[in-house]
């Protein structure tokens, strides 16, 4: 199926105002820190205000699966093009193209990090793809970076490329689900970052991830998040 078909499937699978019935989950306040699924002993509700409905993580898993299938497919066949249009629609690209690709990430991070004192800090790069920006946060700032993506194929390539391009800092690679808090355990970040990722998602997933990205910040932390919107 093409991307338009998958987007339509995603919208059909999403059930507005969905809320599980039955006995509420038993969760302590400490458990709220390690899962986006629960809040104070009950299922956590995410308010998609502009669309006038609420969702739980249970209700967004089907739409997430449609997104994940599409991105994993591209990760196997045209990973580089999928994260930066203009590159070849092939499984691999030349080393010259890769050098240019990662250099473009360094320019972005230099702009983002200006005046934020991120040297040596912990950074979350959400929707990191092939690590274009994660590598720059680590190599330029010596940051400890968590590179999060829904596509295991993109992450596999990113991990291989990091082994060849590491200069400073550290990068770990984490496959995501709608429960973004779960794989982070109680780790919190000085800076959360996401570009060219949230714009591909339906509003419900955008809200679910935006709320949890805020949850993952330390007190006084900051972020740089790009998302398309109408004014």
Coordinates of N, CA, C and O in Angstrom, one line a residue, residues 72-231:
X72 N 9.1 1.4 8.9 CA 10.0 0.2 8.8 C 10.2 -0.3 7.4 O 11.3 -0.7 7.0
X73 N 9.2 -0.2 6.6 CA 9.3 -0.6 5.2 C 10.3 0.4 4.5 O 11.2 -0.1 3.7
X74 N 10.2 1.7 4.7 CA 11.1 2.6 4.1 C 12.5 2.4 4.7 O 13.5 2.6 3.9
X75 N 12.6 2.0 5.9 CA 13.9 1.8 6.5 C 14.6 0.6 5.9 O 15.9 0.6 5.8
X76 N 13.9 -0.3 5.3 CA 14.5 -1.5 4.6 C 14.9 -1.1 3.2 O 15.9 -1.7 2.7
X77 N 14.2 -0.2 2.6 CA 14.4 0.0 1.1 C 14.9 1.3 0.7 O 15.6 1.4 -0.3
X78 N 14.6 2.4 1.5 CA 15.0 3.7 1.1 C 15.2 4.6 2.3 O 14.7 5.7 2.4
X79 N 16.0 4.1 3.3 CA 16.1 4.7 4.6 C 16.6 6.2 4.5 O 16.1 7.1 5.2
X80 N 17.6 6.4 3.6 CA 18.3 7.7 3.6 C 17.3 8.8 3.0 O 17.1 9.9 3.5
X81 N 16.6 8.4 1.9 CA 15.6 9.3 1.3 C 14.5 9.6 2.3 O 14.0 10.7 2.3
X82 N 14.1 8.6 3.1 CA 12.9 8.8 4.0 C 13.1 9.9 5.0 O 12.2 10.4 5.5
X83 N 14.4 10.1 5.4 CA 14.7 11.1 6.4 C 15.2 12.5 5.9 O 15.2 13.5 6.6
X84 N 15.6 12.5 4.6 CA 16.0 13.7 4.0 C 15.8 13.6 2.5 O 16.6 13.1 1.7
X85 N 14.7 14.2 2.0 CA 14.3 14.1 0.6 C 15.4 14.8 -0.2 O 15.9 15.9 0.2
X86 N 15.7 14.2 -1.3 CA 16.8 14.7 -2.2 C 17.9 13.7 -2.3 O 18.7 13.7 -3.3
X87 N 18.0 12.7 -1.3 CA 18.9 11.6 -1.4 C 18.3 10.5 -2.3 O 17.0 10.5 -2.4
X88 N 19.1 9.6 -2.8 CA 18.6 8.5 -3.6 C 17.6 7.6 -2.9 O 17.7 7.4 -1.7
X89 N 16.6 7.1 -3.6 CA 15.6 6.1 -3.0 C 16.2 4.7 -3.2 O 15.7 3.9 -3.8
X90 N 17.3 4.5 -2.5 CA 18.0 3.2 -2.5 C 18.3 2.8 -1.1 O 18.2 3.6 -0.1
X91 N 18.7 1.5 -0.9 CA 19.0 1.0 0.4 C 20.2 1.6 1.0 O 20.3 1.7 2.3
X92 N 21.1 2.1 0.2 CA 22.4 2.7 0.7 C 22.7 3.8 -0.2 O 22.2 4.0 -1.4
X93 N 23.6 4.7 0.3 CA 24.1 5.8 -0.5 C 25.6 5.9 -0.4 O 26.2 5.2 0.4
X94 N 26.3 6.7 -1.2 CA 27.7 6.8 -1.2 C 28.2 7.5 0.1 O 27.5 8.2 0.8
X95 N 29.5 7.2 0.4 CA 30.1 7.8 1.6 C 30.1 9.3 1.5 O 29.9 10.1 2.4
X96 N 30.3 9.9 0.3 CA 30.3 11.3 0.1 C 29.0 11.9 0.4 O 28.9 12.9 1.1
X97 N 27.9 11.2 0.0 CA 26.6 11.7 0.4 C 26.3 11.5 1.9 O 25.6 12.4 2.5
X98 N 26.8 10.5 2.5 CA 26.7 10.4 4.0 C 27.4 11.5 4.7 O 26.9 12.0 5.7
X99 N 28.6 11.8 4.3 CA 29.3 12.9 4.9 C 28.5 14.2 4.9 O 28.4 15.0 5.8
X100 N 28.0 14.5 3.7 CA 27.2 15.7 3.5 C 25.9 15.6 4.4 O 25.5 16.6 5.0
X101 N 25.3 14.5 4.5 CA 24.1 14.2 5.3 C 24.4 14.6 6.7 O 23.6 15.4 7.3
X102 N 25.4 14.0 7.3 CA 25.7 14.3 8.7 C 26.2 15.7 9.0 O 26.0 16.2 10.0
X103 N 26.9 16.3 8.0 CA 27.3 17.6 8.1 C 26.2 18.6 8.3 O 26.2 19.6 9.0
X104 N 25.1 18.3 7.5 CA 23.9 19.2 7.6 C 23.3 19.1 9.0 O 22.7 20.1 9.5
X105 N 23.4 18.0 9.7 CA 23.0 17.9 11.1 C 23.8 18.7 12.0 O 23.3 19.3 13.0
X106 N 25.1 18.8 11.8 CA 26.0 19.6 12.6 C 25.6 21.1 12.5 O 25.6 21.8 13.6
X107 N 25.2 21.5 11.4 CA 24.8 22.9 11.2 C 23.5 23.2 12.0 O 23.4 24.3 12.7
X108 N 22.6 22.3 12.0 CA 21.3 22.5 12.7 C 21.6 22.5 14.2 O 21.1 23.4 14.9
X109 N 22.4 21.6 14.7 CA 22.7 21.5 16.2 C 23.4 22.8 16.6 O 23.2 23.3 17.7
X110 N 24.3 23.3 15.8 CA 25.0 24.5 16.2 C 24.1 25.7 16.4 O 24.2 26.5 17.4
X111 N 23.0 25.7 15.6 CA 22.0 26.8 15.7 C 21.1 26.5 16.9 O 20.9 27.4 17.7
X112 N 20.7 25.3 17.1 CA 19.8 24.9 18.2 C 20.5 25.1 19.6 O 19.9 25.6 20.5
X113 N 21.7 24.7 19.7 CA 22.4 24.7 21.0 C 23.0 26.1 21.4 O 23.4 26.2 22.5
X114 N 22.9 27.0 20.5 CA 23.5 28.3 20.8 C 22.8 29.0 22.0 O 21.6 29.2 22.1
X115 N 23.7 29.2 23.0 CA 23.2 29.9 24.3 C 22.5 29.0 25.2 O 22.0 29.4 26.3
X116 N 22.4 27.6 24.9 CA 21.7 26.7 25.8 C 22.5 25.9 26.8 O 22.0 25.2 27.6
X117 N 23.8 26.0 26.6 CA 24.8 25.4 27.5 C 24.5 23.9 27.7 O 24.3 23.3 28.7
X118 N 24.5 23.2 26.5 CA 24.2 21.8 26.5 C 25.4 20.9 26.6 O 25.2 19.6 26.6
X119 N 26.6 21.4 26.7 CA 27.8 20.6 26.7 C 27.7 19.6 27.9 O 27.5 20.0 29.0
X120 N 27.9 18.4 27.5 CA 27.9 17.3 28.6 C 26.6 17.0 29.1 O 26.5 16.2 30.1
X121 N 25.5 17.5 28.6 CA 24.2 17.3 29.1 C 23.5 16.0 28.5 O 24.1 15.4 27.5
X122 N 22.4 15.6 29.0 CA 21.6 14.5 28.5 C 20.6 15.0 27.6 O 19.7 15.8 27.9
X123 N 20.6 14.5 26.3 CA 19.7 14.9 25.3 C 18.8 13.8 24.7 O 19.4 12.7 24.5
X124 N 17.5 14.0 24.5 CA 16.7 13.0 23.9 C 16.4 13.6 22.5 O 15.8 14.7 22.3
X125 N 16.7 12.8 21.5 CA 16.4 13.1 20.1 C 15.3 12.2 19.6 O 15.5 11.0 19.3
X126 N 14.0 12.7 19.5 CA 12.9 11.9 19.2 C 12.6 11.9 17.7 O 12.6 12.9 17.1
X127 N 12.4 10.7 17.1 CA 12.3 10.6 15.7 C 13.7 10.8 15.0 O 13.8 11.4 14.0
X128 N 14.7 10.1 15.6 CA 16.1 10.4 15.2 C 16.5 9.8 13.9 O 17.5 10.2 13.3
X129 N 15.7 8.9 13.4 CA 16.0 8.3 12.1 C 17.4 7.7 12.0 O 17.7 6.7 12.7
X130 N 18.3 8.2 11.2 CA 19.6 7.7 11.0 C 20.6 8.4 11.8 O 21.8 8.2 11.6
X131 N 20.2 9.2 12.8 CA 21.1 9.8 13.7 C 21.8 11.1 13.2 O 22.8 11.5 13.8
X132 N 21.2 11.7 12.2 CA 21.8 12.9 11.6 C 22.0 14.0 12.7 O 23.1 14.6 12.7
X133 N 21.1 14.2 13.6 CA 21.2 15.2 14.6 C 21.7 14.6 15.9 O 22.4 15.3 16.7
X134 N 21.4 13.4 16.2 CA 21.9 12.8 17.5 C 23.4 12.8 17.5 O 24.1 13.1 18.5
X135 N 24.0 12.4 16.3 CA 25.5 12.3 16.2 C 26.1 13.7 16.5 O 27.1 13.8 17.1
X136 N 25.4 14.8 16.0 CA 26.0 16.1 16.1 C 25.9 16.6 17.6 O 26.8 17.2 18.1
X137 N 24.8 16.2 18.3 CA 24.7 16.6 19.7 C 25.8 15.9 20.5 O 26.4 16.5 21.4
X138 N 26.2 14.7 20.1 CA 27.2 14.0 20.8 C 28.6 14.5 20.4 O 29.4 14.8 21.3
X139 N 28.9 14.5 19.1 CA 30.2 14.9 18.6 C 30.6 16.3 18.9 O 31.7 16.6 19.2
X140 N 29.6 17.2 18.8 CA 29.9 18.6 18.9 C 29.9 19.1 20.4 O 30.6 20.0 20.8
X141 N 29.0 18.5 21.2 CA 28.8 19.0 22.5 C 29.2 18.0 23.6 O 29.2 18.3 24.8
X142 N 29.6 16.8 23.2 CA 29.9 15.8 24.2 C 28.8 15.3 25.0 O 28.9 14.8 26.1
X143 N 27.6 15.5 24.4 CA 26.3 15.1 25.1 C 26.1 13.6 25.1 O 26.7 12.9 24.3
X144 N 25.3 13.2 26.1 CA 24.9 11.8 26.1 C 23.5 11.8 25.5 O 22.5 12.4 26.1
X145 N 23.4 11.1 24.4 CA 22.1 11.3 23.6 C 21.4 10.0 23.5 O 22.0 8.9 23.3
X146 N 20.1 10.0 23.7 CA 19.2 8.9 23.4 C 18.5 9.1 22.1 O 17.7 10.1 22.0
X147 N 18.8 8.3 21.1 CA 18.3 8.4 19.8 C 17.0 7.5 19.7 O 17.2 6.2 19.7
X148 N 15.8 8.1 19.6 CA 14.6 7.3 19.7 C 13.9 7.3 18.3 O 13.7 8.4 17.7
X149 N 13.5 6.1 17.8 CA 12.7 6.1 16.6 C 11.8 4.9 16.6 O 12.0 3.9 17.3
X150 N 10.7 4.9 15.8 CA 9.8 3.8 15.7 C 10.3 2.7 14.7 O 9.7 1.6 14.7
X151 N 11.3 3.0 13.9 CA 11.8 2.0 12.9 C 13.1 1.4 13.4 O 14.1 2.0 13.5
X152 N 13.0 0.1 13.6 CA 14.2 -0.7 14.0 C 15.2 -0.7 12.9 O 16.4 -0.8 13.1
X153 N 14.8 -0.6 11.6 CA 15.7 -0.6 10.5 C 16.5 0.7 10.4 O 17.7 0.6 10.1
X154 N 15.8 1.8 10.6 CA 16.6 3.1 10.7 C 17.6 3.0 11.8 O 18.8 3.4 11.7
X155 N 17.2 2.5 13.0 CA 18.1 2.5 14.2 C 19.3 1.5 13.9 O 20.4 1.8 14.4
X156 N 19.0 0.4 13.2 CA 20.1 -0.5 13.0 C 21.2 0.2 12.1 O 22.4 0.1 12.4
X157 N 20.8 0.9 11.1 CA 21.7 1.6 10.2 C 22.4 2.7 11.0 O 23.6 2.9 10.9
X158 N 21.6 3.5 11.8 CA 22.2 4.5 12.7 C 23.3 4.0 13.6 O 24.4 4.6 13.7
X159 N 23.0 2.9 14.2 CA 24.0 2.3 15.1 C 25.3 1.9 14.4 O 26.4 2.2 14.9
X160 N 25.2 1.4 13.2 CA 26.4 1.1 12.4 C 27.1 2.3 12.0 O 28.4 2.3 12.1
X161 N 26.4 3.4 11.6 CA 27.1 4.6 11.2 C 27.7 5.3 12.4 O 28.8 5.9 12.3
X162 N 27.1 5.2 13.6 CA 27.7 5.8 14.8 C 29.1 5.2 15.1 O 30.0 5.9 15.5
X163 N 29.2 3.9 15.0 CA 30.4 3.2 15.2 C 31.5 3.7 14.4 O 32.7 3.7 14.8
X164 N 31.2 4.2 13.2 CA 32.3 4.8 12.3 C 32.5 6.2 12.5 O 33.6 6.7 12.1
X165 N 31.6 7.0 13.1 CA 31.6 8.4 13.1 C 31.7 9.0 14.5 O 31.8 10.2 14.6
X166 N 31.8 8.2 15.5 CA 31.9 8.7 16.9 C 33.2 9.5 17.1 O 34.3 9.0 16.8
X167 N 33.1 10.6 17.7 CA 34.2 11.5 18.1 C 34.2 11.8 19.6 O 35.2 12.0 20.2
X168 N 33.0 12.0 20.1 CA 32.8 12.4 21.5 C 31.4 12.1 21.9 O 30.6 11.7 21.1
X169 N 31.2 12.2 23.2 CA 29.9 11.9 23.8 C 29.5 10.4 23.6 O 30.3 9.5 23.4
X170 N 28.2 10.2 23.7 CA 27.7 8.8 23.6 C 26.3 8.9 23.0 O 25.5 9.8 23.3
X171 N 25.9 7.8 22.3 CA 24.6 7.7 21.7 C 24.1 6.3 22.0 O 24.8 5.3 21.7
X172 N 22.9 6.2 22.5 CA 22.2 5.0 22.7 C 21.0 5.0 21.8 O 20.4 6.1 21.5
X173 N 20.5 3.8 21.3 CA 19.5 3.7 20.3 C 18.3 3.0 20.9 O 18.5 1.8 21.4
X174 N 17.1 3.6 20.9 CA 15.9 3.0 21.5 C 14.8 3.0 20.6 O 14.4 4.1 20.0
X175 N 14.1 1.9 20.4 CA 12.9 1.7 19.6 C 11.7 2.2 20.4 O 11.6 1.8 21.6
X176 N 10.9 3.0 19.8 CA 9.8 3.6 20.6 C 8.5 3.0 20.3 O 8.3 2.3 19.3
X177 N 7.5 3.2 21.2 CA 6.1 2.9 21.1 C 5.4 4.1 21.6 O 6.0 5.1 22.0
X178 N 4.1 4.1 21.6 CA 3.4 5.3 22.1 C 3.7 5.5 23.6 O 3.6 6.6 24.1
X179 N 4.1 4.5 24.3 CA 4.5 4.6 25.7 C 6.0 5.0 25.7 O 6.8 4.2 26.0
X180 N 6.2 6.3 25.5 CA 7.6 6.8 25.4 C 8.3 6.7 26.8 O 9.5 6.5 26.8
X181 N 7.6 6.9 27.9 CA 8.2 6.9 29.2 C 8.8 5.5 29.6 O 9.8 5.4 30.2
X182 N 8.1 4.4 29.1 CA 8.5 3.1 29.6 C 9.9 2.7 29.3 O 10.6 2.3 30.2
X183 N 10.4 2.9 28.0 CA 11.8 2.5 27.8 C 12.9 3.4 28.5 O 14.0 3.1 28.6
X184 N 12.4 4.6 28.9 CA 13.3 5.5 29.6 C 13.5 5.2 31.1 O 14.3 5.8 31.7
X185 N 12.6 4.4 31.6 CA 12.5 4.1 33.0 C 12.4 5.5 33.7 O 11.5 6.2 33.5
X186 N 13.3 5.8 34.6 CA 13.3 7.1 35.3 C 14.3 8.1 34.8 O 14.6 9.1 35.5
X187 N 14.9 7.8 33.7 CA 15.9 8.7 33.1 C 15.1 10.0 32.7 O 14.1 10.0 32.1
X188 N 15.7 11.1 33.0 CA 15.2 12.4 32.6 C 16.3 13.2 31.9 O 17.5 12.9 32.0
X189 N 15.8 14.2 31.1 CA 16.7 14.8 30.1 C 16.8 16.3 30.3 O 15.8 17.0 30.7
X190 N 18.0 16.9 30.0 CA 18.2 18.3 30.1 C 17.5 19.0 28.9 O 17.1 20.2 29.0
X191 N 17.5 18.3 27.8 CA 17.0 18.8 26.5 C 16.3 17.8 25.7 O 16.8 16.7 25.5
X192 N 15.1 18.1 25.2 CA 14.4 17.2 24.3 C 14.3 17.8 22.9 O 14.1 19.1 22.8
X193 N 14.4 17.1 21.9 CA 14.6 17.6 20.5 C 13.8 16.7 19.5 O 13.9 15.5 19.6
X194 N 13.2 17.3 18.6 CA 12.5 16.6 17.5 C 12.2 17.5 16.3 O 11.6 18.5 16.5
X195 N 12.7 17.1 15.2 CA 12.4 17.8 13.9 C 12.1 16.7 12.8 O 12.6 15.6 12.9
X196 N 11.2 17.1 11.9 CA 10.8 16.3 10.8 C 10.3 14.9 11.3 O 10.6 13.9 10.6
X197 N 9.6 14.9 12.4 CA 9.1 13.6 12.9 C 7.6 13.7 13.3 O 6.7 13.0 12.7
X198 N 7.3 14.6 14.2 CA 5.9 14.8 14.7 C 5.0 15.2 13.5 O 3.8 14.9 13.5
X199 N 5.5 15.9 12.5 CA 4.7 16.3 11.4 C 4.0 15.2 10.6 O 3.0 15.4 9.9
X200 N 4.6 14.0 10.7 CA 4.1 12.8 10.0 C 2.9 12.1 10.7 O 2.4 11.2 10.2
X201 N 2.6 12.6 11.9 CA 1.7 11.8 12.8 C 0.3 12.4 12.8 O 0.1 13.6 12.6
X202 N -0.7 11.6 13.1 CA -2.1 12.1 13.3 C -2.1 12.9 14.6 O -1.2 12.7 15.5
X203 N -3.1 13.8 14.8 CA -3.1 14.6 16.0 C -3.0 13.9 17.4 O -2.3 14.3 18.3
X204 N -3.7 12.7 17.5 CA -3.7 12.0 18.7 C -2.3 11.5 19.1 O -1.9 11.6 20.3
X205 N -1.5 11.0 18.2 CA -0.2 10.6 18.4 C 0.7 11.8 18.8 O 1.6 11.8 19.6
X206 N 0.5 12.9 18.1 CA 1.3 14.1 18.4 C 1.1 14.5 19.8 O 2.0 14.8 20.6
X207 N -0.2 14.5 20.3 CA -0.5 14.9 21.7 C 0.2 13.9 22.7 O 0.8 14.3 23.7
X208 N 0.0 12.7 22.4 CA 0.6 11.6 23.3 C 2.1 11.8 23.5 O 2.6 11.8 24.6
X209 N 2.8 12.0 22.3 CA 4.2 12.2 22.4 C 4.6 13.5 23.0 O 5.6 13.6 23.8
X210 N 3.9 14.6 22.6 CA 4.3 15.9 23.2 C 4.2 16.0 24.7 O 5.1 16.5 25.4
X211 N 3.1 15.4 25.2 CA 3.0 15.4 26.7 C 4.1 14.6 27.3 O 4.7 15.0 28.4
X212 N 4.4 13.4 26.8 CA 5.5 12.6 27.4 C 6.9 13.2 27.2 O 7.8 13.1 28.1
X213 N 7.1 13.9 26.1 CA 8.4 14.6 26.0 C 8.6 15.7 27.1 O 9.7 15.9 27.6
X214 N 7.5 16.4 27.4 CA 7.5 17.3 28.5 C 7.8 16.6 29.8 O 8.5 17.0 30.7
X215 N 7.1 15.4 30.0 CA 7.3 14.6 31.2 C 8.8 14.2 31.4 O 9.3 14.0 32.5
X216 N 9.5 14.0 30.3 CA 10.9 13.5 30.3 C 11.9 14.6 30.6 O 13.1 14.3 30.8
X217 N 11.5 15.8 30.7 CA 12.4 16.9 31.0 C 12.7 17.0 32.5 O 11.8 16.8 33.3
X218 N 13.9 17.3 32.9 CA 14.2 17.6 34.3 C 13.6 19.0 34.6 O 13.3 19.8 33.7
X219 N 13.4 19.4 35.9 CA 13.0 20.7 36.2 C 13.9 21.8 35.6 O 15.2 21.6 35.8
X220 N 13.4 22.7 34.9 CA 14.3 23.7 34.2 C 14.8 23.3 32.9 O 15.6 24.1 32.3
X221 N 14.5 22.1 32.4 CA 15.0 21.6 31.1 C 14.3 22.4 30.0 O 13.3 23.1 30.2
X222 N 14.8 22.2 28.8 CA 14.2 22.9 27.7 C 14.1 21.9 26.4 O 14.6 20.8 26.5
X223 N 13.6 22.4 25.4 CA 13.4 21.6 24.2 C 13.3 22.4 22.9 O 13.1 23.6 22.9
X224 N 13.5 21.7 21.8 CA 13.3 22.3 20.5 C 12.5 21.3 19.7 O 13.0 20.2 19.3
X225 N 11.2 21.6 19.4 CA 10.3 20.7 18.8 C 9.7 21.4 17.5 O 9.2 22.5 17.6
X226 N 9.8 20.7 16.4 CA 9.2 21.2 15.2 C 8.0 20.4 14.8 O 8.0 19.2 14.9
X227 N 6.9 21.1 14.5 CA 5.7 20.4 14.1 C 4.9 21.4 13.2 O 4.9 22.6 13.4
X228 N 4.3 20.8 12.2 CA 3.5 21.6 11.2 C 2.2 22.0 11.9 O 1.6 21.3 12.7
X229 N 1.7 23.2 11.6 CA 0.4 23.7 12.2 C -0.2 24.7 11.3 O 0.4 25.3 10.4
X230 N -1.5 25.0 11.5 CA -2.2 26.0 10.8 C -2.4 27.2 11.7 O -2.6 27.1 12.9
X231 N -2.3 28.4 11.1 CA -2.5 29.6 11.9 C -3.7 30.3 11.5 O -4.3 30.0 10.4

